[in-house]
Amino acid sequence: MAKYAFPTDCPCGSGKSYKDCCFMYHMEKVHAPTPEALMRSRYAAYVLKKADYLLYSWFPDTRPAELELGDDIKWVGLNILGSELSVDGLEGTVEFIAKYKIGGRAAKMTEKSHFVRHGNRWYYVDGDVAE
């Protein structure tokens, strides 16, 4: 039986191996414990083209019916600028810069993502993209 070949480093930039980082969230065995952990796992899912996980981690009220991850974008880096939790611990935000290449040209996206805790799970709700 062939073993799954894990990326050496997790694409989320945590400094851990993929197996010891976002893999457990992608397998839906463990829920991300914080908005930042969920943001990192979602970024890694974009890198690894895991549309099912992206939909799974998206809040049902704002989740699209389907998600097409084209081959034209190559995600190349994530920088977390900051994260905040509400006083009651039920909402959070994560501001980040995601670097990518499209058509061989470097670009970046800055976003402040909104998260909500429902039950014992964090969900991505939506994000404000800076121009």
PDB file of C-alpha atoms in Angstrom:
ATOM      1  CA  MET A   1       0.000   0.000   0.000  1.00  0.00           C
ATOM      2  CA  ALA A   2       1.414   3.384  -1.006  1.00  0.00           C
ATOM      3  CA  LYS A   3       1.829   5.994   1.679  1.00  0.00           C
ATOM      4  CA  TYR A   4       0.663   9.580   1.228  1.00  0.00           C
ATOM      5  CA  ALA A   5       3.625  11.891   0.542  1.00  0.00           C
ATOM      6  CA  PHE A   6       3.259  14.881   2.854  1.00  0.00           C
ATOM      7  CA  PRO A   7       4.793  18.219   1.898  1.00  0.00           C
ATOM      8  CA  THR A   8       7.927  18.802   3.966  1.00  0.00           C
ATOM      9  CA  ASP A   9       6.731  22.172   5.247  1.00  0.00           C
ATOM     10  CA  CYS A  10       3.113  23.102   5.780  1.00  0.00           C
ATOM     11  CA  PRO A  11       2.027  25.637   3.141  1.00  0.00           C
ATOM     12  CA  CYS A  12       0.479  27.803   5.884  1.00  0.00           C
ATOM     13  CA  GLY A  13       3.903  29.067   6.993  1.00  0.00           C
ATOM     14  CA  SER A  14       3.718  27.744  10.553  1.00  0.00           C
ATOM     15  CA  GLY A  15       7.181  26.192  10.319  1.00  0.00           C
ATOM     16  CA  LYS A  16       5.724  22.734  11.070  1.00  0.00           C
ATOM     17  CA  SER A  17       5.440  19.810   8.707  1.00  0.00           C
ATOM     18  CA  TYR A  18       2.100  19.486   6.900  1.00  0.00           C
ATOM     19  CA  LYS A  19       1.469  16.182   8.710  1.00  0.00           C
ATOM     20  CA  ASP A  20       1.886  17.908  12.092  1.00  0.00           C
ATOM     21  CA  CYS A  21      -0.067  21.022  11.139  1.00  0.00           C
ATOM     22  CA  CYS A  22      -2.983  21.499   8.738  1.00  0.00           C
ATOM     23  CA  PHE A  23      -3.336  17.855   7.658  1.00  0.00           C
ATOM     24  CA  MET A  24      -5.379  17.004  10.764  1.00  0.00           C
ATOM     25  CA  TYR A  25      -7.826  19.810   9.972  1.00  0.00           C
ATOM     26  CA  HIS A  26      -8.010  18.888   6.289  1.00  0.00           C
ATOM     27  CA  MET A  27      -8.919  15.321   7.240  1.00  0.00           C
ATOM     28  CA  GLU A  28     -11.782  16.800   9.340  1.00  0.00           C
ATOM     29  CA  LYS A  29     -10.654  14.762  12.356  1.00  0.00           C
ATOM     30  CA  VAL A  30      -9.905  17.828  14.495  1.00  0.00           C
ATOM     31  CA  HIS A  31     -11.374  21.329  14.298  1.00  0.00           C
ATOM     32  CA  ALA A  32      -9.079  24.335  14.152  1.00  0.00           C
ATOM     33  CA  PRO A  33      -8.949  25.761  17.702  1.00  0.00           C
ATOM     34  CA  THR A  34      -8.667  29.452  16.736  1.00  0.00           C
ATOM     35  CA  PRO A  35      -9.577  31.741  13.844  1.00  0.00           C
ATOM     36  CA  GLU A  36      -5.880  32.019  12.965  1.00  0.00           C
ATOM     37  CA  ALA A  37      -5.465  28.230  12.847  1.00  0.00           C
ATOM     38  CA  LEU A  38      -8.542  28.017  10.617  1.00  0.00           C
ATOM     39  CA  MET A  39      -7.202  30.810   8.378  1.00  0.00           C
ATOM     40  CA  ARG A  40      -3.879  29.007   8.022  1.00  0.00           C
ATOM     41  CA  SER A  41      -5.606  25.702   7.236  1.00  0.00           C
ATOM     42  CA  ARG A  42      -7.800  27.394   4.630  1.00  0.00           C
ATOM     43  CA  TYR A  43      -4.757  28.989   2.982  1.00  0.00           C
ATOM     44  CA  ALA A  44      -3.053  25.567   2.888  1.00  0.00           C
ATOM     45  CA  ALA A  45      -6.254  24.153   1.360  1.00  0.00           C
ATOM     46  CA  TYR A  46      -6.075  26.742  -1.439  1.00  0.00           C
ATOM     47  CA  VAL A  47      -2.433  25.808  -2.069  1.00  0.00           C
ATOM     48  CA  LEU A  48      -3.265  22.085  -2.132  1.00  0.00           C
ATOM     49  CA  LYS A  49      -6.552  22.551  -4.072  1.00  0.00           C
ATOM     50  CA  LYS A  50      -8.773  21.090  -1.324  1.00  0.00           C
ATOM     51  CA  ALA A  51     -12.108  22.637  -2.309  1.00  0.00           C
ATOM     52  CA  ASP A  52     -14.080  20.192  -0.134  1.00  0.00           C
ATOM     53  CA  TYR A  53     -12.299  21.407   2.999  1.00  0.00           C
ATOM     54  CA  LEU A  54     -12.787  25.047   2.048  1.00  0.00           C
ATOM     55  CA  LEU A  55     -16.535  24.466   1.742  1.00  0.00           C
ATOM     56  CA  TYR A  56     -16.580  22.395   4.956  1.00  0.00           C
ATOM     57  CA  SER A  57     -14.936  25.229   6.909  1.00  0.00           C
ATOM     58  CA  TRP A  58     -17.185  27.970   5.435  1.00  0.00           C
ATOM     59  CA  PHE A  59     -20.161  29.159   7.503  1.00  0.00           C
ATOM     60  CA  PRO A  60     -23.344  27.704   5.932  1.00  0.00           C
ATOM     61  CA  ASP A  61     -25.102  31.086   5.633  1.00  0.00           C
ATOM     62  CA  THR A  62     -22.335  32.530   3.418  1.00  0.00           C
ATOM     63  CA  ARG A  63     -20.930  29.360   1.814  1.00  0.00           C
ATOM     64  CA  PRO A  64     -21.148  29.115  -1.979  1.00  0.00           C
ATOM     65  CA  ALA A  65     -22.841  26.051  -3.467  1.00  0.00           C
ATOM     66  CA  GLU A  66     -19.572  25.043  -5.126  1.00  0.00           C
ATOM     67  CA  LEU A  67     -16.024  26.279  -5.378  1.00  0.00           C
ATOM     68  CA  GLU A  68     -13.843  26.114  -8.473  1.00  0.00           C
ATOM     69  CA  LEU A  69     -10.107  26.247  -7.792  1.00  0.00           C
ATOM     70  CA  GLY A  70      -8.453  27.008 -11.110  1.00  0.00           C
ATOM     71  CA  ASP A  71      -4.937  26.059 -12.077  1.00  0.00           C
ATOM     72  CA  ASP A  72      -4.022  29.609 -13.096  1.00  0.00           C
ATOM     73  CA  ILE A  73      -3.149  30.801  -9.545  1.00  0.00           C
ATOM     74  CA  LYS A  74      -0.146  29.492  -7.624  1.00  0.00           C
ATOM     75  CA  TRP A  75      -0.180  30.513  -3.951  1.00  0.00           C
ATOM     76  CA  VAL A  76       3.361  31.163  -2.734  1.00  0.00           C
ATOM     77  CA  GLY A  77       3.231  32.656   0.762  1.00  0.00           C
ATOM     78  CA  LEU A  78       1.117  33.731   3.719  1.00  0.00           C
ATOM     79  CA  ASN A  79       1.879  36.510   6.219  1.00  0.00           C
ATOM     80  CA  ILE A  80      -0.458  36.918   9.184  1.00  0.00           C
ATOM     81  CA  LEU A  81      -0.666  40.605  10.128  1.00  0.00           C
ATOM     82  CA  GLY A  82      -2.835  40.158  13.214  1.00  0.00           C
ATOM     83  CA  SER A  83      -5.818  38.440  14.753  1.00  0.00           C
ATOM     84  CA  GLU A  84      -8.484  39.418  17.271  1.00  0.00           C
ATOM     85  CA  LEU A  85     -11.182  37.683  19.274  1.00  0.00           C
ATOM     86  CA  SER A  86     -14.418  39.229  20.483  1.00  0.00           C
ATOM     87  CA  VAL A  87     -14.887  39.575  24.242  1.00  0.00           C
ATOM     88  CA  ASP A  88     -17.318  36.629  24.299  1.00  0.00           C
ATOM     89  CA  GLY A  89     -14.942  34.493  22.198  1.00  0.00           C
ATOM     90  CA  LEU A  90     -17.587  33.752  19.564  1.00  0.00           C
ATOM     91  CA  GLU A  91     -16.236  35.930  16.745  1.00  0.00           C
ATOM     92  CA  GLY A  92     -12.785  36.632  15.420  1.00  0.00           C
ATOM     93  CA  THR A  93     -10.862  38.302  12.650  1.00  0.00           C
ATOM     94  CA  VAL A  94      -7.554  37.545  10.984  1.00  0.00           C
ATOM     95  CA  GLU A  95      -5.787  40.031   8.758  1.00  0.00           C
ATOM     96  CA  PHE A  96      -3.283  38.582   6.314  1.00  0.00           C
ATOM     97  CA  ILE A  97      -1.381  39.004   3.083  1.00  0.00           C
ATOM     98  CA  ALA A  98      -1.453  36.079   0.657  1.00  0.00           C
ATOM     99  CA  LYS A  99       1.144  36.106  -2.089  1.00  0.00           C
ATOM    100  CA  TYR A 100       0.526  34.376  -5.382  1.00  0.00           C
ATOM    101  CA  LYS A 101       1.537  34.162  -9.006  1.00  0.00           C
ATOM    102  CA  ILE A 102      -0.862  34.358 -11.889  1.00  0.00           C
ATOM    103  CA  GLY A 103       0.426  33.944 -15.414  1.00  0.00           C
ATOM    104  CA  GLY A 104       3.940  34.009 -13.979  1.00  0.00           C
ATOM    105  CA  ARG A 105       3.435  37.484 -12.466  1.00  0.00           C
ATOM    106  CA  ALA A 106       3.716  38.064  -8.723  1.00  0.00           C
ATOM    107  CA  ALA A 107       0.734  39.550  -6.899  1.00  0.00           C
ATOM    108  CA  LYS A 108      -0.661  39.779  -3.386  1.00  0.00           C
ATOM    109  CA  MET A 109      -4.010  39.982  -1.674  1.00  0.00           C
ATOM    110  CA  THR A 110      -4.610  41.651   1.691  1.00  0.00           C
ATOM    111  CA  GLU A 111      -7.748  40.557   3.504  1.00  0.00           C
ATOM    112  CA  LYS A 112      -9.371  40.851   6.895  1.00  0.00           C
ATOM    113  CA  SER A 113     -11.310  37.617   7.307  1.00  0.00           C
ATOM    114  CA  HIS A 114     -14.265  37.218   9.657  1.00  0.00           C
ATOM    115  CA  PHE A 115     -14.869  34.029  11.623  1.00  0.00           C
ATOM    116  CA  VAL A 116     -17.631  32.792  13.889  1.00  0.00           C
ATOM    117  CA  ARG A 117     -17.637  30.047  16.493  1.00  0.00           C
ATOM    118  CA  HIS A 118     -20.684  27.805  16.362  1.00  0.00           C
ATOM    119  CA  GLY A 119     -20.730  24.950  18.851  1.00  0.00           C
ATOM    120  CA  ASN A 120     -17.132  23.827  19.178  1.00  0.00           C
ATOM    121  CA  ARG A 121     -16.141  24.824  15.633  1.00  0.00           C
ATOM    122  CA  TRP A 122     -14.784  27.945  13.985  1.00  0.00           C
ATOM    123  CA  TYR A 123     -16.099  28.839  10.525  1.00  0.00           C
ATOM    124  CA  TYR A 124     -14.965  31.328   7.915  1.00  0.00           C
ATOM    125  CA  VAL A 125     -17.800  33.817   7.265  1.00  0.00           C
ATOM    126  CA  ASP A 126     -16.416  36.344   4.777  1.00  0.00           C
ATOM    127  CA  GLY A 127     -13.591  38.787   4.236  1.00  0.00           C
ATOM    128  CA  ASP A 128     -12.851  42.395   3.394  1.00  0.00           C
ATOM    129  CA  VAL A 129     -10.235  42.546   0.648  1.00  0.00           C
ATOM    130  CA  ALA A 130      -8.082  45.681   0.586  1.00  0.00           C
ATOM    131  CA  GLU A 131      -7.587  47.322  -2.784  1.00  0.00           C
TER     132      GLU A 131
END
